[in-house]
Amino acid sequence: MAEPGWSSDAGGAVYRSRDPVRNLRIRVHIQRVTSASLLLQQLQPPAGQQGKELISLATFSSHPAASGYCPGDEEEAVIGWQEKLFSQRCQKVTSSEQEVPSFLVERMANLRRRRQDRRPAEGSVLKSRIITWKPSEEFIKNNHVINTPVQTMYIMGDLGPYGMLGHREYEHVLCTVKVDGNGVITVKPDFTSTKGAYRIELDGEKRELWRYTVENASAQVQQEEEEREQRMFRDLYSRHKEYLNGLVGSDFEMTLPGALRLFVNGEIVSAQGYGYDHLYVHFFLELPSRWSSPAFQQLSGVTQTCATKTLGRDNVAYFSYPFTLEMFFTQEDESEGSLPQWPVIYFEVLSLDYWQRYRVEGYGSVVLPAAPGFHTLTAPTWRPTELGTVSELRRFFIGGSPELEDMTYVRVPGIFKGKCLSRFGFRTETTGSVTFRLHCLQQSKAFLESSALRKRMQSVLDQLGGFSQQNSLYSVLEAFQRARRRMQEARESLPQDLISTSTSAVQQP
């Protein structure tokens, strides 16, 4: 049975501090408590039953040498962070030949030092796996956890009997302190500021009992120093904020009046439904009239060669190829409110065989969406063919197939100036399709002006009394305008003499 006031909760506690960990101080107080003295405290008979048993117990406890108890058998120490206090078992660190190597010396002698400049030799193959094709649940759990470096300090006590200090079996961990780089301090067991002392009961004939306390002995910061530190932190944060604002800038980049800026973050997701393997996509952007792009903008690109994967009935090649497009539209006539044409992405899908020969698998096009936001588009493709089986045999064995000289022939070519484009007699074959993902952003001063105009109109209408009065006011004004237009039309349709007569008749008293 434990002494009243002792703590049975040896769980840890987590603290967070912004101070350097070198300022941490822990006070540990440990005292030996024997079984005889404990029995004297807990087996105290009630009043009026003082007898031989009490006399014998008092006599037994009055001989410290027989019971193994000494009134001064206690120790207190204040330990700093990573302060080295070696036990008698680890203190023998001399180079004398007659001295037996200590436990610490043996561990240091067998320590493997890591070579920082170690490089794999040329032509050698690393033994570690670069890719784990079938990871286990334990592997996924261990490799998907953010491991923060943690430093650990152990405070241990040598609880051996008299004359037997320095043995490993009598060493016990009193407290474990862990500190990470984020200022999180874990103490196990927790400080005994509001709890009772902890107990350690040893195995053996005497079954000796020890009690110890763990307290935070760090120097408390003064209020003036704490306020000065808070001011320093606020000044540091404000300077860092000003520095970031200086890097970003306060002026928002605006387009010219009457211009529209279109920014597209796109991705060629996949190509499916083609007969051959090892596909890649070549694409370019065509800008219609009054569209332009910056000088650094690349308007074409080629994806990587991708092997197909069977998914259902189709063979699918996943590219996940990202691209970025930026372009500007300049409106020449301010009265024109609609955009004549939008940019078009033309692309062709090709396959590569074992002899590095390519075949055209299909042509297609995608018109950039006119609405901003996220769009997923799947464009079908086709390829030109020839009559007979000779062309297919040539395509299979030798490679090559009929190609388009101008890829814009997929739609209406840009150089075509006629009114009717005839494709009569042009033989094609439907092939697979290509999937695009487009994130479109539009920027124009007209959007800002229209938004401000809506806000001003809304504020005026709010002052007039809300949406109900707005509707009634609009209805009255529209009815008045319609009646006025009808009166003008009726007046214009009448003969001039009748108008003058009716006018004079009206003017007569």
mmCIF file of C-alpha atoms in Angstrom, residues 187-458:
data_model
loop_
_atom_site.group_PDB
_atom_site.id
_atom_site.type_symbol
_atom_site.label_atom_id
_atom_site.label_comp_id
_atom_site.label_asym_id
_atom_site.label_seq_id
_atom_site.Cartn_x
_atom_site.Cartn_y
_atom_site.Cartn_z
ATOM 1 C CA VAL A 187 8.037 15.433 -19.653
ATOM 2 C CA LYS A 188 7.293 11.907 -18.403
ATOM 3 C CA PRO A 189 6.306 11.642 -15.626
ATOM 4 C CA ASP A 190 4.873 15.121 -15.189
ATOM 5 C CA PHE A 191 6.146 17.674 -12.707
ATOM 6 C CA THR A 192 4.929 17.046 -9.150
ATOM 7 C CA SER A 193 3.955 20.645 -8.450
ATOM 8 C CA THR A 194 0.339 19.828 -7.575
ATOM 9 C CA LYS A 195 0.684 16.058 -7.286
ATOM 10 C CA GLY A 196 2.171 13.773 -4.719
ATOM 11 C CA ALA A 197 5.588 12.169 -4.926
ATOM 12 C CA TYR A 198 6.260 9.198 -7.203
ATOM 13 C CA ARG A 199 7.314 5.804 -5.878
ATOM 14 C CA ILE A 200 9.724 3.112 -7.042
ATOM 15 C CA GLU A 201 9.538 -0.337 -5.422
ATOM 16 C CA LEU A 202 12.538 -2.594 -5.972
ATOM 17 C CA ASP A 203 12.402 -6.361 -6.283
ATOM 18 C CA GLY A 204 14.346 -8.323 -3.709
ATOM 19 C CA GLU A 205 14.251 -9.591 -0.176
ATOM 20 C CA LYS A 206 13.918 -6.194 1.449
ATOM 21 C CA ARG A 207 11.643 -4.777 -1.254
ATOM 22 C CA GLU A 208 12.965 -1.285 -0.666
ATOM 23 C CA LEU A 209 10.774 1.660 -1.522
ATOM 24 C CA TRP A 210 11.918 5.000 -2.935
ATOM 25 C CA ARG A 211 10.026 8.250 -3.276
ATOM 26 C CA TYR A 212 11.032 11.140 -5.528
ATOM 27 C CA THR A 213 9.698 14.406 -6.840
ATOM 28 C CA VAL A 214 10.316 16.211 -10.125
ATOM 29 C CA GLU A 215 9.919 19.996 -10.185
ATOM 30 C CA ASN A 216 10.464 22.763 -12.689
ATOM 31 C CA ALA A 217 13.367 24.818 -11.340
ATOM 32 C CA SER A 218 13.744 27.154 -14.306
ATOM 33 C CA ALA A 219 14.177 30.824 -13.518
ATOM 34 C CA GLN A 220 10.959 32.739 -13.987
ATOM 35 C CA VAL A 221 11.118 35.669 -16.361
ATOM 36 C CA GLN A 222 10.370 39.086 -14.930
ATOM 37 C CA GLN A 223 7.336 41.011 -16.117
ATOM 38 C CA GLU A 224 9.458 43.801 -17.585
ATOM 39 C CA GLU A 225 11.571 41.322 -19.549
ATOM 40 C CA GLU A 226 8.461 39.549 -20.789
ATOM 41 C CA GLU A 227 6.937 42.806 -22.014
ATOM 42 C CA ARG A 228 10.204 43.775 -23.696
ATOM 43 C CA GLU A 229 10.304 40.382 -25.407
ATOM 44 C CA GLN A 230 6.713 40.788 -26.623
ATOM 45 C CA ARG A 231 7.539 44.204 -28.070
ATOM 46 C CA MET A 232 10.573 42.745 -29.806
ATOM 47 C CA PHE A 233 8.457 39.966 -31.332
ATOM 48 C CA ARG A 234 5.818 42.439 -32.532
ATOM 49 C CA ASP A 235 8.511 44.634 -34.076
ATOM 50 C CA LEU A 236 10.049 41.604 -35.790
ATOM 51 C CA TYR A 237 6.688 40.450 -37.171
ATOM 52 C CA SER A 238 5.824 43.944 -38.458
ATOM 53 C CA ARG A 239 9.196 44.250 -40.214
ATOM 54 C CA HIS A 240 8.781 40.828 -41.792
ATOM 55 C CA LYS A 241 5.299 41.795 -42.969
ATOM 56 C CA GLU A 242 6.635 45.000 -44.504
ATOM 57 C CA TYR A 243 9.365 42.999 -46.213
ATOM 58 C CA LEU A 244 6.834 40.603 -47.750
ATOM 59 C CA ASN A 245 4.617 43.486 -48.834
ATOM 60 C CA GLY A 246 7.629 45.082 -50.484
ATOM 61 C CA LEU A 247 8.311 41.902 -52.434
ATOM 62 C CA VAL A 248 4.703 41.489 -53.576
ATOM 63 C CA GLY A 249 3.892 45.142 -54.124
ATOM 64 C CA SER A 250 0.703 47.034 -53.460
ATOM 65 C CA ASP A 251 -0.243 47.812 -57.066
ATOM 66 C CA PHE A 252 -2.454 45.256 -58.777
ATOM 67 C CA GLU A 253 -1.455 44.568 -62.370
ATOM 68 C CA MET A 254 -4.225 45.857 -64.593
ATOM 69 C CA THR A 255 -4.821 45.485 -68.279
ATOM 70 C CA LEU A 256 -5.120 48.338 -70.726
ATOM 71 C CA PRO A 257 -8.544 49.919 -71.312
ATOM 72 C CA GLY A 258 -10.536 47.974 -73.874
ATOM 73 C CA ALA A 259 -8.314 44.867 -73.513
ATOM 74 C CA LEU A 260 -9.081 41.398 -72.171
ATOM 75 C CA ARG A 261 -6.434 39.207 -70.556
ATOM 76 C CA LEU A 262 -6.957 35.448 -70.755
ATOM 77 C CA PHE A 263 -4.826 33.154 -68.612
ATOM 78 C CA VAL A 264 -5.151 29.376 -68.960
ATOM 79 C CA ASN A 265 -3.639 26.701 -66.749
ATOM 80 C CA GLY A 266 -4.173 23.565 -68.796
ATOM 81 C CA GLU A 267 -3.407 19.878 -68.620
ATOM 82 C CA ILE A 268 -3.458 17.148 -71.267
ATOM 83 C CA VAL A 269 -4.892 14.378 -69.134
ATOM 84 C CA SER A 270 -5.092 11.283 -71.338
ATOM 85 C CA ALA A 271 -5.599 9.834 -74.809
ATOM 86 C CA GLN A 272 -7.835 6.824 -75.308
ATOM 87 C CA GLY A 273 -9.170 4.633 -78.080
ATOM 88 C CA TYR A 274 -6.071 4.339 -80.304
ATOM 89 C CA GLY A 275 -4.818 1.164 -81.899
ATOM 90 C CA TYR A 276 -1.088 1.533 -81.252
ATOM 91 C CA ASP A 277 1.013 1.947 -78.116
ATOM 92 C CA HIS A 278 3.585 4.579 -77.016
ATOM 93 C CA LEU A 279 1.562 7.707 -77.772
ATOM 94 C CA TYR A 280 2.521 11.361 -77.553
ATOM 95 C CA VAL A 281 0.692 14.596 -78.395
ATOM 96 C CA HIS A 282 1.975 17.599 -80.341
ATOM 97 C CA PHE A 283 -0.113 20.772 -79.929
ATOM 98 C CA PHE A 284 0.004 24.491 -80.698
ATOM 99 C CA LEU A 285 -2.223 27.514 -80.111
ATOM 100 C CA GLU A 286 -3.612 29.641 -82.947
ATOM 101 C CA LEU A 287 -4.396 33.267 -82.129
ATOM 102 C CA PRO A 288 -7.102 34.901 -84.300
ATOM 103 C CA SER A 289 -7.035 38.526 -85.314
ATOM 104 C CA ARG A 290 -6.744 41.129 -82.524
ATOM 105 C CA TRP A 291 -5.257 38.487 -80.197
ATOM 106 C CA SER A 292 -1.650 38.667 -79.025
ATOM 107 C CA SER A 293 0.650 36.955 -76.516
ATOM 108 C CA PRO A 294 3.770 38.021 -74.587
ATOM 109 C CA ALA A 295 7.156 37.470 -76.190
ATOM 110 C CA PHE A 296 8.158 34.845 -73.627
ATOM 111 C CA GLN A 297 4.985 32.791 -74.125
ATOM 112 C CA GLN A 298 5.430 29.409 -75.841
ATOM 113 C CA LEU A 299 2.456 28.627 -78.037
ATOM 114 C CA SER A 300 3.354 24.985 -78.781
ATOM 115 C CA GLY A 301 4.528 21.891 -76.966
ATOM 116 C CA VAL A 302 5.062 18.134 -77.078
ATOM 117 C CA THR A 303 4.141 15.687 -74.335
ATOM 118 C CA GLN A 304 6.223 12.759 -73.196
ATOM 119 C CA THR A 305 5.815 9.341 -74.822
ATOM 120 C CA CYS A 306 3.432 7.286 -72.728
ATOM 121 C CA ALA A 307 2.604 3.577 -72.755
ATOM 122 C CA THR A 308 -1.056 2.661 -72.784
ATOM 123 C CA LYS A 309 -2.974 0.880 -70.078
ATOM 124 C CA THR A 310 -6.021 -1.292 -70.659
ATOM 125 C CA LEU A 311 -9.041 0.236 -68.972
ATOM 126 C CA GLY A 312 -12.292 -1.476 -69.875
ATOM 127 C CA ARG A 313 -12.448 -1.796 -73.657
ATOM 128 C CA ASP A 314 -10.025 1.033 -74.459
ATOM 129 C CA ASN A 315 -6.289 1.491 -74.226
ATOM 130 C CA VAL A 316 -5.633 4.667 -72.249
ATOM 131 C CA ALA A 317 -2.382 6.657 -72.098
ATOM 132 C CA TYR A 318 -2.203 9.011 -69.094
ATOM 133 C CA PHE A 319 0.005 12.029 -69.807
ATOM 134 C CA SER A 320 -0.890 14.559 -67.075
ATOM 135 C CA TYR A 321 1.094 17.107 -69.062
ATOM 136 C CA PRO A 322 0.685 20.683 -67.740
ATOM 137 C CA PHE A 323 0.938 23.830 -69.833
ATOM 138 C CA THR A 324 0.308 27.541 -69.360
ATOM 139 C CA LEU A 325 -1.078 30.013 -71.886
ATOM 140 C CA GLU A 326 -1.408 33.787 -71.593
ATOM 141 C CA MET A 327 -2.936 36.008 -74.265
ATOM 142 C CA PHE A 328 -4.554 39.422 -74.730
ATOM 143 C CA PHE A 329 -7.495 40.587 -76.839
ATOM 144 C CA THR A 330 -7.599 44.210 -77.951
ATOM 145 C CA GLN A 331 -10.931 45.683 -78.999
ATOM 146 C CA GLU A 332 -10.553 48.161 -81.823
ATOM 147 C CA ASP A 333 -14.151 49.467 -81.960
ATOM 148 C CA GLU A 334 -15.537 50.419 -78.552
ATOM 149 C CA SER A 335 -19.088 49.992 -79.789
ATOM 150 C CA GLU A 336 -18.489 46.313 -80.510
ATOM 151 C CA GLY A 337 -19.425 44.290 -77.458
ATOM 152 C CA SER A 338 -18.829 40.678 -78.539
ATOM 153 C CA LEU A 339 -15.631 38.798 -79.230
ATOM 154 C CA PRO A 340 -15.392 37.648 -82.866
ATOM 155 C CA GLN A 341 -13.238 34.515 -82.395
ATOM 156 C CA TRP A 342 -11.586 32.656 -79.537
ATOM 157 C CA PRO A 343 -8.144 31.021 -79.645
ATOM 158 C CA VAL A 344 -8.022 27.365 -80.710
ATOM 159 C CA ILE A 345 -5.679 24.570 -79.604
ATOM 160 C CA TYR A 346 -4.803 22.273 -82.517
ATOM 161 C CA PHE A 347 -3.203 18.942 -81.704
ATOM 162 C CA GLU A 348 -2.171 15.675 -83.284
ATOM 163 C CA VAL A 349 -1.694 12.307 -81.620
ATOM 164 C CA LEU A 350 1.260 10.219 -82.803
ATOM 165 C CA SER A 351 2.589 6.750 -81.943
ATOM 166 C CA LEU A 352 6.201 5.582 -81.831
ATOM 167 C CA ASP A 353 7.231 2.025 -82.763
ATOM 168 C CA TYR A 354 10.267 -0.065 -81.842
ATOM 169 C CA TRP A 355 12.341 1.390 -84.711
ATOM 170 C CA GLN A 356 11.660 4.977 -83.620
ATOM 171 C CA ARG A 357 9.220 5.555 -86.491
ATOM 172 C CA TYR A 358 6.101 7.559 -85.846
ATOM 173 C CA ARG A 359 2.550 7.253 -87.148
ATOM 174 C CA VAL A 360 -0.171 9.855 -87.113
ATOM 175 C CA GLU A 361 -3.053 8.525 -85.036
ATOM 176 C CA GLY A 362 -5.412 11.488 -85.252
ATOM 177 C CA TYR A 363 -5.978 15.227 -85.505
ATOM 178 C CA GLY A 364 -8.247 17.351 -83.343
ATOM 179 C CA SER A 365 -8.925 20.823 -81.975
ATOM 180 C CA VAL A 366 -10.243 22.476 -78.824
ATOM 181 C CA VAL A 367 -11.702 25.981 -78.654
ATOM 182 C CA LEU A 368 -10.784 27.724 -75.407
ATOM 183 C CA PRO A 369 -13.912 28.217 -73.274
ATOM 184 C CA ALA A 370 -15.431 31.690 -73.269
ATOM 185 C CA ALA A 371 -16.500 31.380 -69.618
ATOM 186 C CA PRO A 372 -13.941 31.518 -66.800
ATOM 187 C CA GLY A 373 -13.559 28.629 -64.386
ATOM 188 C CA PHE A 374 -12.725 24.929 -64.549
ATOM 189 C CA HIS A 375 -13.552 22.968 -67.703
ATOM 190 C CA THR A 376 -13.017 19.334 -68.716
ATOM 191 C CA LEU A 377 -13.153 18.816 -72.479
ATOM 192 C CA THR A 378 -12.851 15.599 -74.485
ATOM 193 C CA ALA A 379 -12.041 16.214 -78.155
ATOM 194 C CA PRO A 380 -12.492 13.438 -80.756
ATOM 195 C CA THR A 381 -9.848 12.951 -83.418
ATOM 196 C CA TRP A 382 -9.677 11.653 -86.993
ATOM 197 C CA ARG A 383 -6.913 10.885 -89.498
ATOM 198 C CA PRO A 384 -6.786 10.869 -93.323
ATOM 199 C CA THR A 385 -6.803 7.469 -95.040
ATOM 200 C CA GLU A 386 -6.279 6.003 -98.505
ATOM 201 C CA LEU A 387 -8.249 3.379 -100.391
ATOM 202 C CA GLY A 388 -7.085 -0.237 -100.268
ATOM 203 C CA THR A 389 -5.046 -2.298 -97.855
ATOM 204 C CA VAL A 390 -1.621 -1.275 -99.166
ATOM 205 C CA SER A 391 -1.620 1.917 -97.127
ATOM 206 C CA GLU A 392 -2.500 0.015 -93.943
ATOM 207 C CA LEU A 393 0.249 -2.542 -94.589
ATOM 208 C CA ARG A 394 2.723 0.246 -95.203
ATOM 209 C CA ARG A 395 1.552 1.916 -92.010
ATOM 210 C CA PHE A 396 2.033 -1.277 -90.008
ATOM 211 C CA PHE A 397 5.375 -2.483 -91.361
ATOM 212 C CA ILE A 398 7.176 0.629 -92.556
ATOM 213 C CA GLY A 399 5.447 3.391 -90.656
ATOM 214 C CA GLY A 400 4.153 6.658 -91.918
ATOM 215 C CA SER A 401 0.692 7.568 -93.098
ATOM 216 C CA PRO A 402 -1.031 10.452 -94.911
ATOM 217 C CA GLU A 403 -0.544 13.698 -92.992
ATOM 218 C CA LEU A 404 -1.976 17.197 -93.139
ATOM 219 C CA GLU A 405 0.320 19.903 -94.400
ATOM 220 C CA ASP A 406 -1.669 22.495 -92.470
ATOM 221 C CA MET A 407 -3.031 21.302 -89.124
ATOM 222 C CA THR A 408 -5.601 24.110 -89.091
ATOM 223 C CA TYR A 409 -7.431 22.162 -91.817
ATOM 224 C CA VAL A 410 -9.086 20.329 -88.903
ATOM 225 C CA ARG A 411 -11.379 23.340 -88.713
ATOM 226 C CA VAL A 412 -11.404 26.301 -91.125
ATOM 227 C CA PRO A 413 -7.806 27.182 -92.072
ATOM 228 C CA GLY A 414 -6.628 30.640 -91.153
ATOM 229 C CA ILE A 415 -5.414 31.311 -94.695
ATOM 230 C CA PHE A 416 -8.824 30.480 -96.196
ATOM 231 C CA LYS A 417 -10.584 33.632 -97.388
ATOM 232 C CA GLY A 418 -13.497 32.162 -99.338
ATOM 233 C CA LYS A 419 -17.119 31.743 -98.347
ATOM 234 C CA CYS A 420 -17.519 27.975 -98.747
ATOM 235 C CA LEU A 421 -14.890 25.329 -97.874
ATOM 236 C CA SER A 422 -15.540 22.045 -99.701
ATOM 237 C CA ARG A 423 -14.048 18.774 -98.468
ATOM 238 C CA PHE A 424 -15.745 16.532 -100.962
ATOM 239 C CA GLY A 425 -13.657 13.421 -101.724
ATOM 240 C CA PHE A 426 -11.458 13.763 -98.625
ATOM 241 C CA ARG A 427 -11.461 10.338 -96.895
ATOM 242 C CA THR A 428 -10.980 10.213 -93.117
ATOM 243 C CA GLU A 429 -11.262 7.663 -90.337
ATOM 244 C CA THR A 430 -12.473 8.288 -86.829
ATOM 245 C CA THR A 431 -9.915 7.363 -84.157
ATOM 246 C CA GLY A 432 -9.740 8.020 -80.404
ATOM 247 C CA SER A 433 -10.091 11.111 -78.254
ATOM 248 C CA VAL A 434 -7.986 13.347 -75.998
ATOM 249 C CA THR A 435 -9.096 14.767 -72.644
ATOM 250 C CA PHE A 436 -8.121 18.299 -71.534
ATOM 251 C CA ARG A 437 -8.516 20.102 -68.213
ATOM 252 C CA LEU A 438 -8.527 23.884 -68.427
ATOM 253 C CA HIS A 439 -8.563 26.479 -65.646
ATOM 254 C CA CYS A 440 -9.448 29.784 -67.325
ATOM 255 C CA LEU A 441 -9.027 33.242 -65.762
ATOM 256 C CA GLN A 442 -10.185 36.487 -67.366
ATOM 257 C CA GLN A 443 -9.164 40.031 -66.432
ATOM 258 C CA SER A 444 -10.427 43.317 -67.840
ATOM 259 C CA LYS A 445 -11.129 46.822 -66.639
ATOM 260 C CA ALA A 446 -14.632 46.497 -68.052
ATOM 261 C CA PHE A 447 -15.384 43.892 -65.375
ATOM 262 C CA LEU A 448 -14.252 46.284 -62.663
ATOM 263 C CA GLU A 449 -16.203 49.196 -64.108
ATOM 264 C CA SER A 450 -19.378 47.146 -64.491
ATOM 265 C CA SER A 451 -19.001 45.866 -60.927
ATOM 266 C CA ALA A 452 -18.566 49.413 -59.610
ATOM 267 C CA LEU A 453 -21.572 50.577 -61.649
ATOM 268 C CA ARG A 454 -23.717 47.795 -60.203
ATOM 269 C CA LYS A 455 -22.623 48.756 -56.706
ATOM 270 C CA ARG A 456 -23.476 52.453 -57.287
ATOM 271 C CA MET A 457 -26.888 51.573 -58.715
ATOM 272 C CA GLN A 458 -27.530 49.248 -55.819
#
